[in-house]
Coordinates of C-alpha atoms in Angstrom, one line a residue:
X1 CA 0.0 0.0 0.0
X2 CA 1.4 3.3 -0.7
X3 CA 2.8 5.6 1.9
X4 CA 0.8 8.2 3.4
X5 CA 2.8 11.5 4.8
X6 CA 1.2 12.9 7.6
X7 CA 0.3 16.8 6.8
X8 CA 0.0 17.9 10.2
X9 CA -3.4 19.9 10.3
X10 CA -4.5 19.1 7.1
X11 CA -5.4 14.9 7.3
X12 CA -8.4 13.5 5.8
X13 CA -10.4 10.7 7.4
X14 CA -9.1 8.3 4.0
X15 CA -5.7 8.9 5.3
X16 CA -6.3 7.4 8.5
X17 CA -8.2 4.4 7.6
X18 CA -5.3 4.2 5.1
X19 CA -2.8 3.9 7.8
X20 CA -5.2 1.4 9.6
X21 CA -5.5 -0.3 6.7
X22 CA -1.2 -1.2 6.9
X23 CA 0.0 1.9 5.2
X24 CA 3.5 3.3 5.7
X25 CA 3.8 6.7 7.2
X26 CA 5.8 9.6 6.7
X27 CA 5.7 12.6 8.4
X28 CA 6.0 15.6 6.2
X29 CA 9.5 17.2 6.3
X30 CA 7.9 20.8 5.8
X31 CA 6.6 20.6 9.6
X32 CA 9.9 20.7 10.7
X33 CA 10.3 24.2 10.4
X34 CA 7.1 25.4 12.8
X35 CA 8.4 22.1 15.1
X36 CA 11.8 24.3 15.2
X37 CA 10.5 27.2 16.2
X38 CA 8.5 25.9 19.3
X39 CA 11.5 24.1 20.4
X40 CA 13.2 27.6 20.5
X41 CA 10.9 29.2 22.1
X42 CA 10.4 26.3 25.0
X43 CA 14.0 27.3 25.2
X44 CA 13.9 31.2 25.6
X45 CA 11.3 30.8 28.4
X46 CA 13.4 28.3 30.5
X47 CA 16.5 31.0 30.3
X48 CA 13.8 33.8 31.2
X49 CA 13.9 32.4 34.4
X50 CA 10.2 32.3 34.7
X51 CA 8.3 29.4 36.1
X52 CA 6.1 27.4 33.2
X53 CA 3.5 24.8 33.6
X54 CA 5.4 21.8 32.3
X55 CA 8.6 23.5 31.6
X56 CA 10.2 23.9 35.1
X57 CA 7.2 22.9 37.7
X58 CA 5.7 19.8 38.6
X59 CA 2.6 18.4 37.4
X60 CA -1.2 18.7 37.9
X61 CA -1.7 19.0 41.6
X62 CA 2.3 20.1 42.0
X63 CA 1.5 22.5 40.0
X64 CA 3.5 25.1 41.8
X65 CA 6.5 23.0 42.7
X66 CA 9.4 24.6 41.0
X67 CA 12.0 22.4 39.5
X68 CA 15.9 23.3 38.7
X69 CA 17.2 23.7 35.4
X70 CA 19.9 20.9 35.8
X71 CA 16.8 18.6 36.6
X72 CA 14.7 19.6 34.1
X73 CA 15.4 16.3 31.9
X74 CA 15.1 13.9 35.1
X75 CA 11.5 15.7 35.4
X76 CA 10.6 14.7 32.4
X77 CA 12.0 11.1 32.2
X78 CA 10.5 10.5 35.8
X79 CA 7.0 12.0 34.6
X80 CA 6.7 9.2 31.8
X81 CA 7.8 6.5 33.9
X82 CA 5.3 7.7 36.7
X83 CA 2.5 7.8 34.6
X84 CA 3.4 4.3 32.9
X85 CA 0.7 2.6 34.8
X86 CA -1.4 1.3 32.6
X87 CA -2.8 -2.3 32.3
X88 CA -4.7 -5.1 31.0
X89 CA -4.3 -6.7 27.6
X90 CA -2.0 -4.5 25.2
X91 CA -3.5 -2.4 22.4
X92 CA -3.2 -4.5 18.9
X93 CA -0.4 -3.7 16.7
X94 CA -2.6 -1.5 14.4
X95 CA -3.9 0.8 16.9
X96 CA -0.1 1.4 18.3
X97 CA 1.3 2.6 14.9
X98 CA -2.0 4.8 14.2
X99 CA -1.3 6.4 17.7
X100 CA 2.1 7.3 17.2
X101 CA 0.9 8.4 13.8
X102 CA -1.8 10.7 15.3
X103 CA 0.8 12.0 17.6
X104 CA 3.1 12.5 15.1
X105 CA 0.5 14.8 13.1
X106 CA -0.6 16.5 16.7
X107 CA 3.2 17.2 17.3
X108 CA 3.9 18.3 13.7
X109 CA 1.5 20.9 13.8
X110 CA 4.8 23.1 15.9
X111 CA 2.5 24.1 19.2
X112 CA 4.0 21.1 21.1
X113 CA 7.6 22.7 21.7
X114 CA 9.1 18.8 21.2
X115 CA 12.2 19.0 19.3
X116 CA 12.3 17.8 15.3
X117 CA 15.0 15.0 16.6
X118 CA 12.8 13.5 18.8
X119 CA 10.1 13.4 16.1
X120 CA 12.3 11.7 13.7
X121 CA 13.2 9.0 16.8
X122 CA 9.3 8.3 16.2
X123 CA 9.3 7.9 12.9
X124 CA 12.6 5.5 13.1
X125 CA 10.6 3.3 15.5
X126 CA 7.5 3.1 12.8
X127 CA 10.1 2.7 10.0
X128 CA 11.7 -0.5 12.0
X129 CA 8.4 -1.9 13.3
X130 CA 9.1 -1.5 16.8
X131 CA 5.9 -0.9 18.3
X132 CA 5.7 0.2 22.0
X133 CA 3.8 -2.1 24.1
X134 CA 0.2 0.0 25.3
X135 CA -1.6 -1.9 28.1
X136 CA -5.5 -1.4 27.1
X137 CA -6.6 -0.3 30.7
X138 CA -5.9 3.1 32.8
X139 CA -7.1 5.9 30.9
X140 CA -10.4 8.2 31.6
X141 CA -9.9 10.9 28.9
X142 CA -8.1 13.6 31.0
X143 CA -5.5 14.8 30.9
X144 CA -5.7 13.3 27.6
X145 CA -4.5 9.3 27.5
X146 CA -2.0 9.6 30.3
X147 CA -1.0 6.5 31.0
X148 CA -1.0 4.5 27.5
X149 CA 0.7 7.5 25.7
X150 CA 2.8 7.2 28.5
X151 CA 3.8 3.5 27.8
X152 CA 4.3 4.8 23.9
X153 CA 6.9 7.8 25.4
X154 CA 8.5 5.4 27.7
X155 CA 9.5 2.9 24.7
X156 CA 11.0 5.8 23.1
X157 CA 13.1 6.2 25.7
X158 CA 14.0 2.4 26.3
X159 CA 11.6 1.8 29.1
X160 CA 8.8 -0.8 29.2
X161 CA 8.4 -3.2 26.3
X162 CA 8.4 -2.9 22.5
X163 CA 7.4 -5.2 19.9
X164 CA 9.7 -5.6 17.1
X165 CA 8.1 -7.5 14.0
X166 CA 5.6 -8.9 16.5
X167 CA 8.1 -10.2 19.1
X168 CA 7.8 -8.9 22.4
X169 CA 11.2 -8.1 24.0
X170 CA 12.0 -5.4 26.4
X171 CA 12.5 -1.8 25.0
X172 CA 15.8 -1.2 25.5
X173 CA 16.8 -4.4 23.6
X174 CA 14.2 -3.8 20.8
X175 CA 15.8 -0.3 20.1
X176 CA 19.1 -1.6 20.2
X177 CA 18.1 -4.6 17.7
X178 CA 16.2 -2.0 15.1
X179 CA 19.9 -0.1 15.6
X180 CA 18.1 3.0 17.6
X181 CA 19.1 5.2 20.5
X182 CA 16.9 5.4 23.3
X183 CA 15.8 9.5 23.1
X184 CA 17.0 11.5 26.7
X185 CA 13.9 14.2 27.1
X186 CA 14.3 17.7 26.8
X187 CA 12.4 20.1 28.7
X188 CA 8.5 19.8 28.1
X189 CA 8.9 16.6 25.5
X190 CA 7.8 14.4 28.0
X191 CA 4.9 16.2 29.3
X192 CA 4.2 16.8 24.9
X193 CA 4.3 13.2 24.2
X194 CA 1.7 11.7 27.0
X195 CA -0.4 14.6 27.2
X196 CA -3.5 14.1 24.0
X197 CA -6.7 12.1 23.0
X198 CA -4.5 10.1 20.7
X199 CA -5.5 7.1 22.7
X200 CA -8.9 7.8 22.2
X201 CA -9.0 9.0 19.0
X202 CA -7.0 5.7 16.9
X203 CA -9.6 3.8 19.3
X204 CA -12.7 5.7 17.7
X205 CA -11.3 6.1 14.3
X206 CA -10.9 2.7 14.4
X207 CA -14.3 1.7 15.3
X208 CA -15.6 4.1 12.9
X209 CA -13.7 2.8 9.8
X210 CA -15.0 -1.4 11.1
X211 CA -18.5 -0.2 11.8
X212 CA -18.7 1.5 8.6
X213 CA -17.9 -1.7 6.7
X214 CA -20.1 -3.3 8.4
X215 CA -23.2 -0.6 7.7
X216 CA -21.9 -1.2 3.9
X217 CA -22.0 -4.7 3.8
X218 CA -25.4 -4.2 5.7
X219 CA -27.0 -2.4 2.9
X220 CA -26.4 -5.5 0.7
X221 CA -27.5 -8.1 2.6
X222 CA -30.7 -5.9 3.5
X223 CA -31.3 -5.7 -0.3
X224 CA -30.8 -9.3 -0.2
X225 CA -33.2 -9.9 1.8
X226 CA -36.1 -7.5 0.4
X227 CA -35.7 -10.0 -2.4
X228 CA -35.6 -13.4 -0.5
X229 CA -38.6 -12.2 0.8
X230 CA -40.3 -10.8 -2.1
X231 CA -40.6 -7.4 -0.9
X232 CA -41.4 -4.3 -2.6
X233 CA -38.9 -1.1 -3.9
X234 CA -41.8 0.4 -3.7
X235 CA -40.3 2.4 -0.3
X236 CA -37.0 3.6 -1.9
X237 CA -39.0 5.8 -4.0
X238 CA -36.6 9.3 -4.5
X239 CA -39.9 11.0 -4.1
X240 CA -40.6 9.8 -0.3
X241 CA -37.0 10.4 0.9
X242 CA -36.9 13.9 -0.9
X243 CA -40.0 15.0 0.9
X244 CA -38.2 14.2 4.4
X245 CA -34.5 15.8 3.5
X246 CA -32.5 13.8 5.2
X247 CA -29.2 13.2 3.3
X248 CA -28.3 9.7 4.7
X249 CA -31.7 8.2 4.1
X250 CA -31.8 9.7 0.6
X251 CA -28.6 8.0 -0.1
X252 CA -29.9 4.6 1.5
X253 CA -32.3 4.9 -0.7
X254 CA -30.7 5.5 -4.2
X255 CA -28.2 2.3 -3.2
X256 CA -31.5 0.1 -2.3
X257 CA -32.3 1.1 -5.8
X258 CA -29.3 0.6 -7.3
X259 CA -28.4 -2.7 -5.6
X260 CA -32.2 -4.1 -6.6
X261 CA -32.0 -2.7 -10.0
X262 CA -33.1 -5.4 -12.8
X263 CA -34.1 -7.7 -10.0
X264 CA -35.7 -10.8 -11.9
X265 CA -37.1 -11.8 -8.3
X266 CA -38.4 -8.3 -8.0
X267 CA -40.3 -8.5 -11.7
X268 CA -41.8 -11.6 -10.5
X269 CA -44.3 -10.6 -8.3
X270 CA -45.1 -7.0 -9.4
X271 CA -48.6 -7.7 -9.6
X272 CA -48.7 -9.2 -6.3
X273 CA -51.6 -8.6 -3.6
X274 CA -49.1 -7.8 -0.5
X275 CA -49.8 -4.3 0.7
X276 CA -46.8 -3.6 2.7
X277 CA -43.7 -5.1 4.2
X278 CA -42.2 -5.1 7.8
X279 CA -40.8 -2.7 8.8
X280 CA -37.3 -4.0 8.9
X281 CA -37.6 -4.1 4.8
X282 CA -39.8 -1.4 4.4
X283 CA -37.8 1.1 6.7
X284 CA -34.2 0.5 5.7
X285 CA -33.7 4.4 4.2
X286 CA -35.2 5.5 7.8
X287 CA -33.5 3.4 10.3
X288 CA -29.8 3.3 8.1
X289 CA -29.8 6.6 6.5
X290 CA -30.0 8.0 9.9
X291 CA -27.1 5.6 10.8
X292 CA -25.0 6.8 8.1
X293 CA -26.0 10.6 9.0
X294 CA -24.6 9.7 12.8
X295 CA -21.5 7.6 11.3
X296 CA -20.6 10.7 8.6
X297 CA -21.4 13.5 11.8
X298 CA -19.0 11.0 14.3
X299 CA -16.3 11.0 11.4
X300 CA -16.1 15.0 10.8
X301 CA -15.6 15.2 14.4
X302 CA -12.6 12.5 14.9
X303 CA -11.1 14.4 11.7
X304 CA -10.9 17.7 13.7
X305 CA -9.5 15.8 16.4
X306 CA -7.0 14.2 14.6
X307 CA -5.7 17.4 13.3
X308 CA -5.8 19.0 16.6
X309 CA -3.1 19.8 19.0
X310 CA -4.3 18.3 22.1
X311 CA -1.4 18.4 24.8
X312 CA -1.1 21.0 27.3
X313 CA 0.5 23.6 27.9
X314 CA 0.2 24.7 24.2
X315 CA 3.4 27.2 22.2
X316 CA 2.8 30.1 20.7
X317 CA 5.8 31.1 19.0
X318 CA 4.6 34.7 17.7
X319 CA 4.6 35.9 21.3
X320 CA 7.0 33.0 23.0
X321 CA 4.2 32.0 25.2
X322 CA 3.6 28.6 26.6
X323 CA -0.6 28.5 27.6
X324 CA -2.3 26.3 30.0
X325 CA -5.7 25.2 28.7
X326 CA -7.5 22.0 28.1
X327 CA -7.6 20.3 24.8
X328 CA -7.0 17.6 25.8
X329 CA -9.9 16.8 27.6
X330 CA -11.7 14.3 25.4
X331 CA -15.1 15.2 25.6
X332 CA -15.5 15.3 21.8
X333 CA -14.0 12.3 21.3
X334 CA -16.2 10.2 24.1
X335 CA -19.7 11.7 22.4
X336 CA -18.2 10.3 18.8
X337 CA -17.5 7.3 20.5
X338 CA -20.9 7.0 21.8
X339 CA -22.8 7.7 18.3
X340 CA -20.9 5.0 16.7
X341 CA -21.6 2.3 19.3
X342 CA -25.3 3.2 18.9
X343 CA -25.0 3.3 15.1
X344 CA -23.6 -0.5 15.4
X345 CA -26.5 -0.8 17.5
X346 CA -29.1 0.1 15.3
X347 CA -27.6 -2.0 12.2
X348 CA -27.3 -4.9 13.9
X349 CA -31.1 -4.6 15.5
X350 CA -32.2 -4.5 11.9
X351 CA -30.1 -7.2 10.5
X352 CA -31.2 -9.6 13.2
X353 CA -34.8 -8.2 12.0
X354 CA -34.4 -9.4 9.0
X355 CA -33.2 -12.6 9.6
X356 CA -36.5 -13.2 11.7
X357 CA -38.3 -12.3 9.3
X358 CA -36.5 -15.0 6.9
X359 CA -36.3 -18.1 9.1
X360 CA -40.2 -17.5 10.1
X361 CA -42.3 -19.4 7.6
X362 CA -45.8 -17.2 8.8
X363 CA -44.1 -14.0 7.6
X364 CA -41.9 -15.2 4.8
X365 CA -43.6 -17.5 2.6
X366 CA -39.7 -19.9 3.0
X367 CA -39.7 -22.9 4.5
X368 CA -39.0 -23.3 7.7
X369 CA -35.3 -21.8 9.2
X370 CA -34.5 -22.2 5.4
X371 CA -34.0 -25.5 4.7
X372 CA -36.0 -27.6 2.0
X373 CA -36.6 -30.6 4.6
X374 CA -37.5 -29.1 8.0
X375 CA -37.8 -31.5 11.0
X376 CA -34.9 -33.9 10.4
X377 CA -33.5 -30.5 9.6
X378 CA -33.1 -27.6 11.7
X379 CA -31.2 -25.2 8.8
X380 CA -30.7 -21.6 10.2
X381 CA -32.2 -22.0 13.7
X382 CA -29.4 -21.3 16.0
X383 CA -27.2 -19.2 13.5
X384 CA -30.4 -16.8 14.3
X385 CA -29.7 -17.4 18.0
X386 CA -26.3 -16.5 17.6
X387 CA -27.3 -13.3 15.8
X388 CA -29.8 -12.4 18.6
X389 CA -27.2 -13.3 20.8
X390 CA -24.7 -10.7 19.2
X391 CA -27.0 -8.0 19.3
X392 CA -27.7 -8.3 22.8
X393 CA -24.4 -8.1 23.5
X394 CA -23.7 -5.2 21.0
X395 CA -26.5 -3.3 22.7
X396 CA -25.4 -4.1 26.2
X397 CA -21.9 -2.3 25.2
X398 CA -23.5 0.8 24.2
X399 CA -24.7 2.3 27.4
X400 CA -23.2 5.9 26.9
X401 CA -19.5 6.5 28.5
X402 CA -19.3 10.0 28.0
X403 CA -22.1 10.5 30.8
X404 CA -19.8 9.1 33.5
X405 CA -17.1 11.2 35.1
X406 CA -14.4 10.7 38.3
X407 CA -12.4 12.5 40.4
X408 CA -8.6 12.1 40.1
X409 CA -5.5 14.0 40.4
X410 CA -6.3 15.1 44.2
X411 CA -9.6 16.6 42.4
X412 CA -7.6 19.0 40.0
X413 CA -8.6 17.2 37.2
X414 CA -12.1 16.8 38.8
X415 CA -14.3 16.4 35.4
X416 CA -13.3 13.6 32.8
X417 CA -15.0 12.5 29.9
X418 CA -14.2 8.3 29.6
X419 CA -13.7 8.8 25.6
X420 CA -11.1 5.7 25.5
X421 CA -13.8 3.5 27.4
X422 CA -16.1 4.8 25.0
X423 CA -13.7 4.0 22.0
X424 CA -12.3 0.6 23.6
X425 CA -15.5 -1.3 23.5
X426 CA -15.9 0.1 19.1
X427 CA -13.6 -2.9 17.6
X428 CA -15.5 -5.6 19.4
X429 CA -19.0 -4.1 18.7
X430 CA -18.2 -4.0 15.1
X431 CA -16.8 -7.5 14.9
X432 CA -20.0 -8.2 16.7
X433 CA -21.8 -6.6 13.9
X434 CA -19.7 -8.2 11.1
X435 CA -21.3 -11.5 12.1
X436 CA -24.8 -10.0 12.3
X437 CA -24.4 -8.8 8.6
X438 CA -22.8 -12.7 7.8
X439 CA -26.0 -14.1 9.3
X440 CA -28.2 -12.3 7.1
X441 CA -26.1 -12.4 3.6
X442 CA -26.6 -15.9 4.5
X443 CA -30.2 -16.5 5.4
X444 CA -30.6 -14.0 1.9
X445 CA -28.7 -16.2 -0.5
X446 CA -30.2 -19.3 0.6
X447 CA -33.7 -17.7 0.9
X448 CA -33.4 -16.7 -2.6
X449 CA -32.3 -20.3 -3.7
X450 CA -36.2 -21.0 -3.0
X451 CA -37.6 -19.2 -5.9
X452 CA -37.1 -21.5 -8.7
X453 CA -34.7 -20.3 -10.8
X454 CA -35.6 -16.9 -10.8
X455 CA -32.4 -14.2 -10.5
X456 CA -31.4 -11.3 -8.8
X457 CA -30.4 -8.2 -9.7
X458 CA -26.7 -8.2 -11.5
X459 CA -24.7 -6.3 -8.4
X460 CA -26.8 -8.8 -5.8
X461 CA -25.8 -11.5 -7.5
X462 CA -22.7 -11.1 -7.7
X463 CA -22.5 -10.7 -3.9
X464 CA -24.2 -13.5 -4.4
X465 CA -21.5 -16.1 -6.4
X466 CA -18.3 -14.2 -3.9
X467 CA -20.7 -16.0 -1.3
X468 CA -20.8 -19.2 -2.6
X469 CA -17.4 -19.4 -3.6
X470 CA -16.7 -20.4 0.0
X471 CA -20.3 -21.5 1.1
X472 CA -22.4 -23.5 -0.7
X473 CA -26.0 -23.4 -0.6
X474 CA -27.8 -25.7 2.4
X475 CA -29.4 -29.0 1.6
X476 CA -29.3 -30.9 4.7
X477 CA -27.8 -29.8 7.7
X478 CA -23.8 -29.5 8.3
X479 CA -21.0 -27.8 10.4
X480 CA -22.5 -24.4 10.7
X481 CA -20.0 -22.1 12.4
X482 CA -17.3 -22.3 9.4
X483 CA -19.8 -20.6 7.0
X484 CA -20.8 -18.0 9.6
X485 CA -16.6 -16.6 9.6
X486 CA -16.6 -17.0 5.9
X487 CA -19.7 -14.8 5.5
X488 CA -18.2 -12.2 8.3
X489 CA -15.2 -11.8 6.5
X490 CA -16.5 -10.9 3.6
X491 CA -17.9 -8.1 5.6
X492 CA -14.9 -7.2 7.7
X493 CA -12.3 -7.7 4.3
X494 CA -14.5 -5.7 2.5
X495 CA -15.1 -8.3 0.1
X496 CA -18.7 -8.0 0.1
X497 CA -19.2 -4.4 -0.6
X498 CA -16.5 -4.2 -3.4
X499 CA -18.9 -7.3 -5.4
X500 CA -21.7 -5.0 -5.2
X501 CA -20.1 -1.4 -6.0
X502 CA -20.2 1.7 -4.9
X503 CA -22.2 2.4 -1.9
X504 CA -22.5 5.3 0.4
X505 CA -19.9 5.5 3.4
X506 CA -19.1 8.2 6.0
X507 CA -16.3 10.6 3.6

């Protein structure tokens, strides 16, 4: 895949789900001169003699303990070590390098006062693939993603534990194998590289990018199933969806068209007497265009954040001032978070409808749980259960984290927003969700085995034959839970969704 260069201030989402996607990464060499210039001015205001948050005082609550110049390194070697207390199981590979790559474009943008060497000591690391080790637990969202950006400073300095091509091995050794120095801190690079939602933020970005595909893969299996079922387009007219203006259900609509266009199945009963559908077929524009207007409003927000500087204090070189504020309190980040567990919510709720609605002989017409000989066989009975099971789980998950908060720091920092609980739990809801959607493409291809010979449209059935390229269709009953991972990762490789073309996303 090619390399992407990280533009501080000026990413797209595509660049990130790029680099989640195994891209190289490059930070831009034109930063270097606004990273210079903070780095100078971090240095005039430690020979002013003036005390600075984060320059020459302690931390948080010792605030307003001054600190010696000739210990201004130890300060800020002993602050990452201190605050290297995460724990739990470690953060996967692919959310480590798109940390260090959002903190890469948050230092870049030159507000940070980190020098450009210590950048470049970074982007060695990423070069080599040694990946700092990032326990999973410890963080509530303020100051920023203390202690797992701590554990990513600490490797930089040879402290904790690294990967190095997926080996686990002890910082100091990994450096030394990849050829690399351990960095020594200068004065406010510490406090620059633990301080920020970059935690959060690759944890949300990542959730957004899986749930997406699994939204995507949802529209085709939901078209699937309108034909399985015999439903009507009837619903997806342009006319009903302009009348409401919503620009997410407008687009769910066109694709329902255009993924049920020249539908043989669909031509078939046009002169039927069925007056409406359930809603789970009926109200797909509704229910996922409002999902992708949540997914799409969740993704412009994660882009500002993942151009932002978010450590604290902040440099401003034009009047060599170093600012205390907040921005890295998370709070943006924990409410994105929350809309796209919700969104996996709501398009798994539907999915699961669906496949109801197919296994249920009353309300589809099918035989029974899809299978030609029902009794001896029991066809797609518990892969429903599983399904339900899934969503219950999904939905359990999605209790909002951005409405909890806790004291810490000796009450200075007294209001926190949980954004990387909120983000943790994404990956696992969407692979959650990536099953759901698996469920259904199946029950859909087999329920439209059932009507005798007749086709679906050309994109559905094309969906269709990647399907049965791994899974053929059910006769009598056999080893179920291979065909349920083959169908998910055709929804989590993309596979799915690039059979049946374009299709509306969140850029």
């Amino acid at each position: 895949m090619t390399a992407v260069t990280i533009k501080p201030g000026a990413m797209a989402l595509a660049d990130w789900a790029k680099i989640w996607r195994g891209a190289e990464i490059r930070i831009d060499a034109a930063a270097k001169a606004d990273v210079d210039a903070a780095a100078a001015t971090v240095d005039r205001l430690i020979a002013s003699g003036r005390a600075v948050y984060g320059l020459n005082t302690g931390f948080g609550k010792l605030a307003q303990t001054r600190i010696a110049d000739d210990e201004l390194a130890s300060l800020q070697e002993r602050l990452v070590l201190s605050h290297a207390a995460g724990i739990g199981d470690p953060l996967d590979a692919r959310i480590v390098r798109l940390i260090m790559a959002l903190k890469l474009a948050s230092l870049g943008r030159g507000a940070s006062g980190i020098r450009w060497t210590t950048i470049e000591a970074m982007q060695a690391m990423l070069d080599a693939d040694v990946l700092p080790v990032i326990p999973s637990q410890g963080s509530v969202g303020a100051s920023g993603d203390l202690a797992p950006l701590a554990h990513m400073s600490a490797a930089l300095i040879g402290a904790g534990d690294v990967t190095v091509r997926g080996e686990r091995m002890p910082a100091c050794e990994g450096l030394a194998r990849a050829g690399l120095e351990p960095v020594r801190l200068g004065p406010k690079e510490g406090l620059a590289l633990l301080n920020g939602t970059q935690t959060s933020t690759a944890l949300a970005l990542a959730g957004l990018f899986e749930v997406e595909a699994g939204f995507q893969a949802a529209l085709v299996s939901g078209a699937l199933s309108v034909d399985a079922a015999k439903g009507s387009v009837a619903p997806f007219d342009p006319r009903i969806h302009t009348l409401r203006g919503h620009p997410g259900q407008i687009d769910v609509a066109a694709a329902l068209r255009t993924l049920l266009g020249g539908s043989g199945i669909l031509k078939s009963h046009e002169g039927c007497e069925k007056i409406q559908d359930p809603y789970c077929l009926r109200c797909q524009p509704q229910v996922m265009g409002a999902v992708l207007d949540l997914l799409r409003q969740a993704g412009a927000v994660l882009e500002r954040e993942a151009n932002a500087v978010t450590d604290n204090p902040l440099i401003f070189t034009d009047t060599d001032e170093a600012v205390s504020g907040g921005n890295f309190h998370a709070e943006p980040v924990a409410f994105a978070a929350d809309q796209i567990a919700m969104a996996a919510c709501e398009i798994g709720s539907i999915c699961e409808r669906r496949i109801a609605l197919l296994t249920d002989p009353a309300v589809s017409g099918l035989p029974a749980f899809l299978t030609p000989n029902p009794g001896i066989n029991s066809g797609f009975m518990i892969a429903h259960v599983t399904a339900a099971a899934l969503v219950s789980e999904n939905k359990q998950k999605a209790y909002p984290a951005s409405v909890d908060s806790i004291p810490t720091s000796a009450n200075q920092e007294d209001h926190v927003s949980m954004a990387t609980h909120g983000a943790f739990r994404l990956l696992k809801m969407a692979e959650n969700l990536h099953v759901v959607v698996g469920v259904e493409l199946l029950c859909g291809a087999q329920g439209t085995d059932f009507h005798d010979g007749l086709v679906s449209s050309p994109l559905l059935e094309a969906a269709k034959a990647l399907l049965r390229e791994t899974v053929p269709a059910y006769g009598d009953d056999r080893y179920f839970a291979d065909d349920i991972v083959s169908a998910r990762d055709l929804v989590t490789g993309r596979g799915l969704v690039a059979a049946a073309g374009a299709l509306p996303g969140i850029a």
